[in-house]
CSV table of C-alpha atoms and ligand atoms in Angstrom, one decimal:
chain,number,residue,atom,x,y,z
A,96,MET,CA,-76.6,-78.0,-134.9
A,97,SER,CA,-73.3,-76.7,-135.0
A,98,ALA,CA,-70.9,-78.1,-138.4
A,99,TRP,CA,-68.3,-79.6,-136.7
A,100,GLY,CA,-67.4,-82.6,-134.3
A,101,SER,CA,-69.3,-86.3,-134.3
A,102,LYS,CA,-72.7,-86.9,-133.5
A,103,SER,CA,-71.9,-87.5,-129.7
A,104,GLU,CA,-70.4,-84.6,-129.0
A,105,ARG,CA,-72.8,-82.1,-130.6
A,106,VAL,CA,-75.2,-84.7,-128.3
A,107,ARG,CA,-72.7,-83.8,-125.3
A,108,GLU,CA,-73.5,-80.0,-126.1
A,109,HIS,CA,-76.6,-79.9,-126.7
A,110,VAL,CA,-77.6,-82.0,-123.0
A,111,LEU,CA,-74.8,-79.7,-121.0
A,112,ASP,CA,-76.5,-76.6,-122.4
A,113,LEU,CA,-79.1,-78.1,-121.4
A,114,VAL,CA,-78.3,-79.2,-118.0
A,115,GLU,CA,-76.5,-75.4,-117.5
A,116,THR,CA,-80.7,-73.9,-117.4
A,117,MET,CA,-81.6,-76.6,-114.9
A,118,ALA,CA,-81.4,-76.6,-111.2
A,119,VAL,CA,-79.4,-79.1,-109.0
A,120,GLY,CA,-81.6,-82.3,-108.8
A,121,ASP,CA,-84.1,-81.4,-111.6
A,122,ARG,CA,-84.7,-84.1,-114.0
A,123,ILE,CA,-83.4,-84.2,-117.1
A,124,PRO,CA,-86.0,-85.4,-119.8
A,125,ALA,CA,-86.4,-89.1,-120.5
A,126,GLU,CA,-83.9,-90.5,-122.8
A,127,ARG,CA,-86.5,-91.8,-125.4
A,128,LYS,CA,-87.9,-88.5,-125.5
A,129,LEU,CA,-84.5,-86.7,-125.7
A,130,ALA,CA,-83.5,-89.0,-128.1
A,131,GLU,CA,-86.6,-88.4,-130.5
A,132,GLU,CA,-85.7,-84.5,-129.9
A,133,LEU,CA,-81.8,-84.7,-131.1
A,134,ASP,CA,-82.6,-87.1,-133.8
A,135,VAL,CA,-80.1,-90.1,-132.8
A,136,SER,CA,-80.5,-93.7,-131.8
A,137,ARG,CA,-81.0,-94.1,-128.2
A,138,MET,CA,-77.8,-95.7,-127.6
A,139,THR,CA,-75.5,-92.7,-128.8
A,140,LEU,CA,-77.2,-90.8,-125.9
A,141,ARG,CA,-77.0,-93.2,-123.5
A,142,GLY,CA,-73.2,-93.3,-124.4
A,143,VAL,CA,-73.1,-89.5,-123.9
A,144,ILE,CA,-75.3,-89.3,-120.4
A,145,ASP,CA,-73.4,-92.3,-119.2
A,146,ASP,CA,-70.1,-90.1,-119.8
A,147,LEU,CA,-71.7,-87.1,-118.2
A,148,VAL,CA,-72.6,-89.4,-115.2
A,149,ARG,CA,-69.1,-90.8,-114.8
A,150,GLU,CA,-68.3,-87.4,-115.0
A,151,GLY,CA,-70.4,-85.7,-112.3
A,152,TYR,CA,-72.5,-83.2,-114.2
A,153,LEU,CA,-75.4,-86.0,-113.8
A,154,ASN,CA,-76.8,-88.7,-111.2
A,155,ARG,CA,-78.5,-91.6,-112.4
A,156,ARG,CA,-81.2,-93.0,-110.6
A,157,HIS,CA,-82.5,-96.6,-111.6
A,158,GLY,CA,-85.7,-96.4,-113.2
A,159,SER,CA,-86.3,-93.1,-112.8
A,160,GLY,CA,-84.1,-90.9,-115.0
A,161,SER,CA,-81.3,-88.3,-114.4
A,162,TYR,CA,-80.3,-85.8,-112.6
A,163,VAL,CA,-78.9,-82.4,-112.4
A,164,ALA,CA,-75.4,-83.2,-109.6
A,165,GLU,CA,-74.4,-80.6,-107.7
A,166,PRO,CA,-71.5,-78.3,-109.4
A,167,LYS,CA,-67.8,-79.3,-108.4
A,168,ILE,CA,-65.6,-77.9,-106.3
A,169,ALA,CA,-63.1,-76.0,-107.2
A,170,GLN,CA,-59.7,-76.8,-106.0
A,171,PRO,CA,-57.6,-73.9,-106.3
A,172,LEU,CA,-53.5,-75.0,-106.2
A,173,THR,CA,-52.5,-73.6,-103.3
A,174,MET,CA,-51.4,-75.0,-100.1
A,175,THR,CA,-54.9,-74.5,-97.8
A,176,SER,CA,-55.8,-77.3,-95.6
A,177,PHE,CA,-58.9,-79.4,-96.7
A,178,SER,CA,-61.3,-77.3,-94.0
A,179,ASP,CA,-60.3,-74.0,-94.9
A,180,ASP,CA,-60.9,-75.1,-98.2
A,181,MET,CA,-64.4,-76.6,-97.8
A,182,ARG,CA,-65.2,-73.7,-95.4
A,183,LEU,CA,-64.5,-71.3,-97.9
A,184,ARG,CA,-66.8,-72.6,-100.3
A,185,GLY,CA,-69.6,-73.2,-97.4
A,186,PHE,CA,-69.4,-76.9,-96.6
A,187,VAL,CA,-68.8,-78.0,-93.4
A,188,PRO,CA,-65.8,-80.0,-93.3
A,189,SER,CA,-65.6,-83.4,-91.3
A,190,GLY,CA,-63.6,-86.4,-91.1
A,191,ARG,CA,-62.8,-90.0,-89.7
A,192,THR,CA,-59.5,-91.3,-88.7
A,193,LEU,CA,-59.5,-95.2,-90.2
A,194,GLU,CA,-56.4,-95.6,-89.1
A,195,LEU,CA,-53.5,-94.4,-86.9
A,196,VAL,CA,-50.3,-95.6,-86.1
A,197,THR,CA,-47.1,-95.3,-85.5
A,198,VAL,CA,-44.4,-97.1,-88.0
A,199,ALA,CA,-40.6,-96.9,-88.8
A,200,ALA,CA,-40.6,-94.4,-91.7
A,201,GLY,CA,-38.4,-97.5,-93.8
A,202,ALA,CA,-36.1,-96.6,-96.9
A,203,ARG,CA,-38.8,-94.9,-99.1
A,204,LEU,CA,-40.9,-92.4,-96.9
A,205,ALA,CA,-37.3,-91.8,-94.9
A,206,ARG,CA,-36.3,-90.1,-98.2
A,207,ARG,CA,-39.4,-88.4,-98.6
A,208,LEU,CA,-39.5,-87.1,-94.9
A,209,GLN,CA,-35.5,-86.7,-95.2
A,210,VAL,CA,-34.6,-88.7,-91.7
A,211,SER,CA,-33.0,-92.1,-91.3
A,212,PRO,CA,-35.2,-95.2,-92.4
A,213,THR,CA,-35.5,-95.9,-88.5
A,214,GLU,CA,-37.4,-93.0,-87.2
A,215,PRO,CA,-40.7,-93.2,-85.9
A,216,VAL,CA,-43.5,-91.7,-87.8
A,217,VAL,CA,-47.0,-91.4,-87.4
A,218,ARG,CA,-49.4,-92.6,-90.3
A,219,ALA,CA,-52.9,-91.8,-90.5
A,220,LEU,CA,-55.7,-92.3,-93.0
A,221,ARG,CA,-58.2,-90.3,-93.0
A,222,LEU,CA,-61.7,-90.0,-94.4
A,223,ARG,CA,-62.6,-85.9,-95.6
A,224,LEU,CA,-66.0,-84.9,-95.4
A,225,ALA,CA,-68.2,-81.8,-96.7
A,226,ASP,CA,-71.6,-81.8,-95.3
A,227,ASP,CA,-71.3,-84.8,-94.5
A,228,VAL,CA,-70.2,-86.5,-98.0
A,229,PRO,CA,-67.0,-88.4,-98.6
A,230,MET,CA,-64.9,-86.1,-100.4
A,231,ALA,CA,-61.6,-87.4,-100.3
A,232,ILE,CA,-58.9,-90.2,-98.6
A,233,GLU,CA,-55.7,-88.7,-96.8
A,234,THR,CA,-52.9,-90.7,-96.0
A,235,LEU,CA,-51.0,-88.6,-93.6
A,236,HIS,CA,-47.3,-88.9,-92.9
A,237,VAL,CA,-45.6,-87.1,-90.1
A,238,LEU,CA,-42.2,-87.4,-88.0
A,239,ALA,CA,-43.7,-89.2,-84.5
A,240,ALA,CA,-40.9,-86.7,-83.1
A,241,LEU,CA,-43.1,-83.6,-84.1
A,242,VAL,CA,-46.3,-84.2,-83.1
A,243,PRO,CA,-46.0,-86.1,-79.4
A,244,GLY,CA,-49.7,-87.1,-78.2
A,245,LEU,CA,-51.6,-87.2,-81.5
A,246,THR,CA,-54.5,-89.3,-81.4
A,247,ALA,CA,-57.1,-90.8,-84.3
A,248,ASP,CA,-59.6,-88.2,-82.2
A,249,ASP,CA,-57.7,-85.0,-82.4
A,250,LEU,CA,-57.8,-85.5,-85.8
A,251,GLU,CA,-61.8,-86.0,-86.3
A,252,HIS,CA,-62.4,-82.9,-84.4
A,253,SER,CA,-59.1,-80.1,-85.4
A,254,SER,CA,-58.1,-79.3,-89.0
A,255,PHE,CA,-54.3,-80.6,-89.1
A,256,TYR,CA,-52.4,-77.6,-89.6
A,257,ASP,CA,-54.2,-75.9,-86.9
A,258,LEU,CA,-53.2,-78.5,-84.5
A,259,LEU,CA,-50.0,-77.8,-86.1
A,260,ALA,CA,-50.0,-74.4,-85.3
A,261,ALA,CA,-51.6,-73.7,-82.0
A,262,ARG,CA,-50.5,-77.4,-80.2
A,263,TYR,CA,-47.5,-78.0,-81.8
A,264,GLY,CA,-46.1,-74.4,-82.7
A,265,VAL,CA,-45.1,-75.3,-86.1
A,266,GLN,CA,-45.1,-72.4,-89.1
A,267,LEU,CA,-46.1,-74.1,-92.2
A,268,GLY,CA,-43.7,-72.3,-95.0
A,269,THR,CA,-43.9,-73.9,-98.4
A,270,GLY,CA,-44.8,-77.1,-100.6
A,271,ALA,CA,-44.9,-78.9,-103.5
A,272,GLN,CA,-47.7,-80.9,-104.8
A,273,VAL,CA,-47.8,-83.8,-107.4
A,274,ILE,CA,-51.2,-84.3,-109.2
A,275,GLU,CA,-52.2,-87.4,-110.9
A,276,PRO,CA,-55.2,-88.7,-112.7
A,277,THR,CA,-56.1,-92.5,-111.2
A,278,VAL,CA,-59.4,-94.5,-111.3
A,279,THR,CA,-60.4,-95.5,-107.2
A,280,SER,CA,-59.3,-98.8,-106.1
A,281,GLU,CA,-62.4,-101.5,-104.2
A,282,GLU,CA,-61.8,-99.9,-101.3
A,283,GLU,CA,-61.4,-96.7,-101.8
A,284,SER,CA,-64.8,-96.9,-103.9
A,285,ALA,CA,-66.4,-98.3,-101.0
A,286,ARG,CA,-64.9,-95.7,-99.0
A,287,LEU,CA,-66.1,-92.9,-101.0
A,288,GLY,CA,-69.3,-94.2,-102.3
A,289,VAL,CA,-68.5,-94.1,-105.8
A,290,PRO,CA,-68.3,-97.2,-108.2
A,291,VAL,CA,-65.0,-99.0,-108.5
A,292,HIS,CA,-62.8,-97.6,-111.0
A,293,SER,CA,-64.1,-93.4,-111.2
A,294,PRO,CA,-61.9,-91.0,-111.8
A,295,ALA,CA,-60.2,-89.5,-109.2
A,296,PHE,CA,-57.1,-86.9,-108.8
A,297,LEU,CA,-53.9,-88.4,-107.0
A,298,PHE,CA,-52.6,-85.7,-104.9
A,299,GLU,CA,-49.0,-86.3,-103.0
A,300,ARG,CA,-48.0,-83.0,-101.1
A,301,THR,CA,-45.1,-82.5,-99.3
A,302,THR,CA,-44.9,-79.6,-96.5
A,303,ARG,CA,-41.8,-78.1,-95.3
A,304,ASP,CA,-42.2,-75.3,-92.3
A,305,SER,CA,-41.1,-72.0,-92.8
A,306,ALA,CA,-37.0,-73.0,-91.9
A,307,GLY,CA,-37.1,-75.7,-94.6
A,308,ALA,CA,-37.9,-79.0,-92.5
A,309,VAL,CA,-40.7,-81.1,-93.9
A,310,VAL,CA,-43.5,-81.6,-92.4
A,311,GLU,CA,-45.8,-83.8,-93.6
A,312,PHE,CA,-46.2,-86.1,-96.5
A,313,VAL,CA,-49.5,-86.2,-97.7
A,314,ARG,CA,-51.1,-89.3,-100.5
A,315,SER,CA,-54.9,-87.8,-101.0
A,316,ILE,CA,-57.7,-89.3,-104.0
A,317,TYR,CA,-60.0,-87.0,-104.2
A,318,ARG,CA,-63.1,-87.8,-106.0
A,319,GLY,CA,-62.8,-86.7,-109.8
A,320,ASP,CA,-66.4,-86.6,-110.3
A,321,ARG,CA,-66.6,-83.7,-107.0
A,322,TYR,CA,-63.6,-81.7,-107.9
A,323,GLN,CA,-61.9,-79.8,-110.4
A,324,LEU,CA,-58.5,-77.8,-110.6
A,325,THR,CA,-58.1,-74.4,-110.8
A,326,ALA,CA,-54.6,-72.3,-110.9
A,327,THR,CA,-54.4,-68.3,-111.4
A,328,LEU,CA,-51.9,-68.3,-114.5
A,329,LEU,CA,-49.3,-65.3,-114.5
A,330,ALA,CA,-48.5,-64.0,-117.4
A,331,PRO,CA,-44.9,-65.5,-118.6
A,332,LYS,CA,-41.9,-63.0,-118.6
A,333,ARG,CA,-40.6,-61.5,-121.9
A,334,ARG,CA,-37.0,-62.9,-123.4
A,335,ASP,CA,-36.2,-59.4,-124.0
A,336,GLN,CA,-36.9,-58.5,-120.2
A,337,ASP,CA,-35.0,-61.4,-119.4
A,338,ARG,CA,-31.8,-60.6,-121.3
A,339,ALA,CA,-32.2,-57.0,-120.1
A,340,ARG,CA,-31.8,-57.8,-116.5
A,341,SER,CA,-29.6,-60.9,-117.0
A,342,GLY,CA,-27.2,-60.4,-119.8
A,343,PRO,CA,-26.9,-62.6,-122.3
A,344,ALA,CA,-29.8,-65.7,-122.7
A,345,PRO,CA,-28.4,-68.7,-121.0
A,346,THR,CA,-27.9,-71.6,-123.4
A,347,ILE,CA,-30.7,-74.4,-123.5
A,348,ALA,CA,-29.4,-77.6,-122.5
A,349,GLU,CA,-30.4,-80.3,-124.8
A,350,SER,CA,-30.4,-84.4,-123.8
A,351,HIS,CA,-30.3,-87.0,-126.5
A,352,SER,CA,-30.8,-90.8,-126.3
B,175,GLP,C1,-55.2,-81.0,-97.5
B,175,GLP,C2,-54.1,-81.3,-97.8
B,175,GLP,C3,-52.8,-82.3,-96.9
B,175,GLP,C4,-53.4,-81.7,-95.8
B,175,GLP,C5,-54.7,-81.3,-95.1
B,175,GLP,C6,-54.6,-80.6,-93.9
B,175,GLP,O1,-56.2,-82.1,-97.5
B,175,GLP,N1,-53.8,-81.9,-99.0
B,175,GLP,O2,-51.4,-82.5,-96.8
B,175,GLP,O3,-52.9,-82.4,-94.2
B,175,GLP,O4,-55.0,-80.5,-96.0
B,175,GLP,O5,-56.1,-80.4,-93.9
B,175,GLP,P1,-57.0,-80.2,-92.3
B,175,GLP,O6,-56.2,-79.2,-91.8
B,175,GLP,O7,-58.3,-79.9,-92.8
B,175,GLP,O8,-57.1,-81.3,-91.1
């Protein structure tokens, strides 16, 4: 046993090590047996297992025990579509359109899409699945004028990004994404098949076309137990390189409150 950390942290490390050596779907030893082996109370062990279930490492089946869960899907922070992301990982993407309506943008959405508040906008609520398992809920907003004739059915049978390119001739350019931790609401939990208030990621993506016009604003809730975010990190530029290129370093604007 290592000399650092609380009892729970040590138990957590031990159970995670154990999970790593097991296959998806294997049952971990019974709580009573594990607690004895690790010389901790069943309450301590149960707390650790509860955390690991919440974080998506284990699945608990009542009256039967805890089982090793599927590994999380590594979501790279790039502008790919849900369909491509899933295919790259060997899953079959699918989707259900829970709602598709055309509404006036209204003030807030109009600012995001950079149009007038009266501009008609298609709003689609999409349940996204991988191998038939619900993974995310997305609320897509796109200018109605950009996607004439778009139906709920279209979004169930094709990728939206493919439709944009093939049917509407829209070439995607850049995107910006804000990510925040959140928990699922009652409605989201029911749709995703997870307990109420499960951890989740909230993504808000604004995508522009190659000329810089806003194409979509999408609010997505991704299951926190099935996803982890990954990013490629570039080496920071060294300050002496910057100075050599652009003369004296600029002053840093400080704000005081
Ligand atoms: C991701 C993005 C959405 C985008 C969607 C397109 O999920 N968060 O902003 O609309 O991909 O996915 P698809 O082309 O599979 O419909």
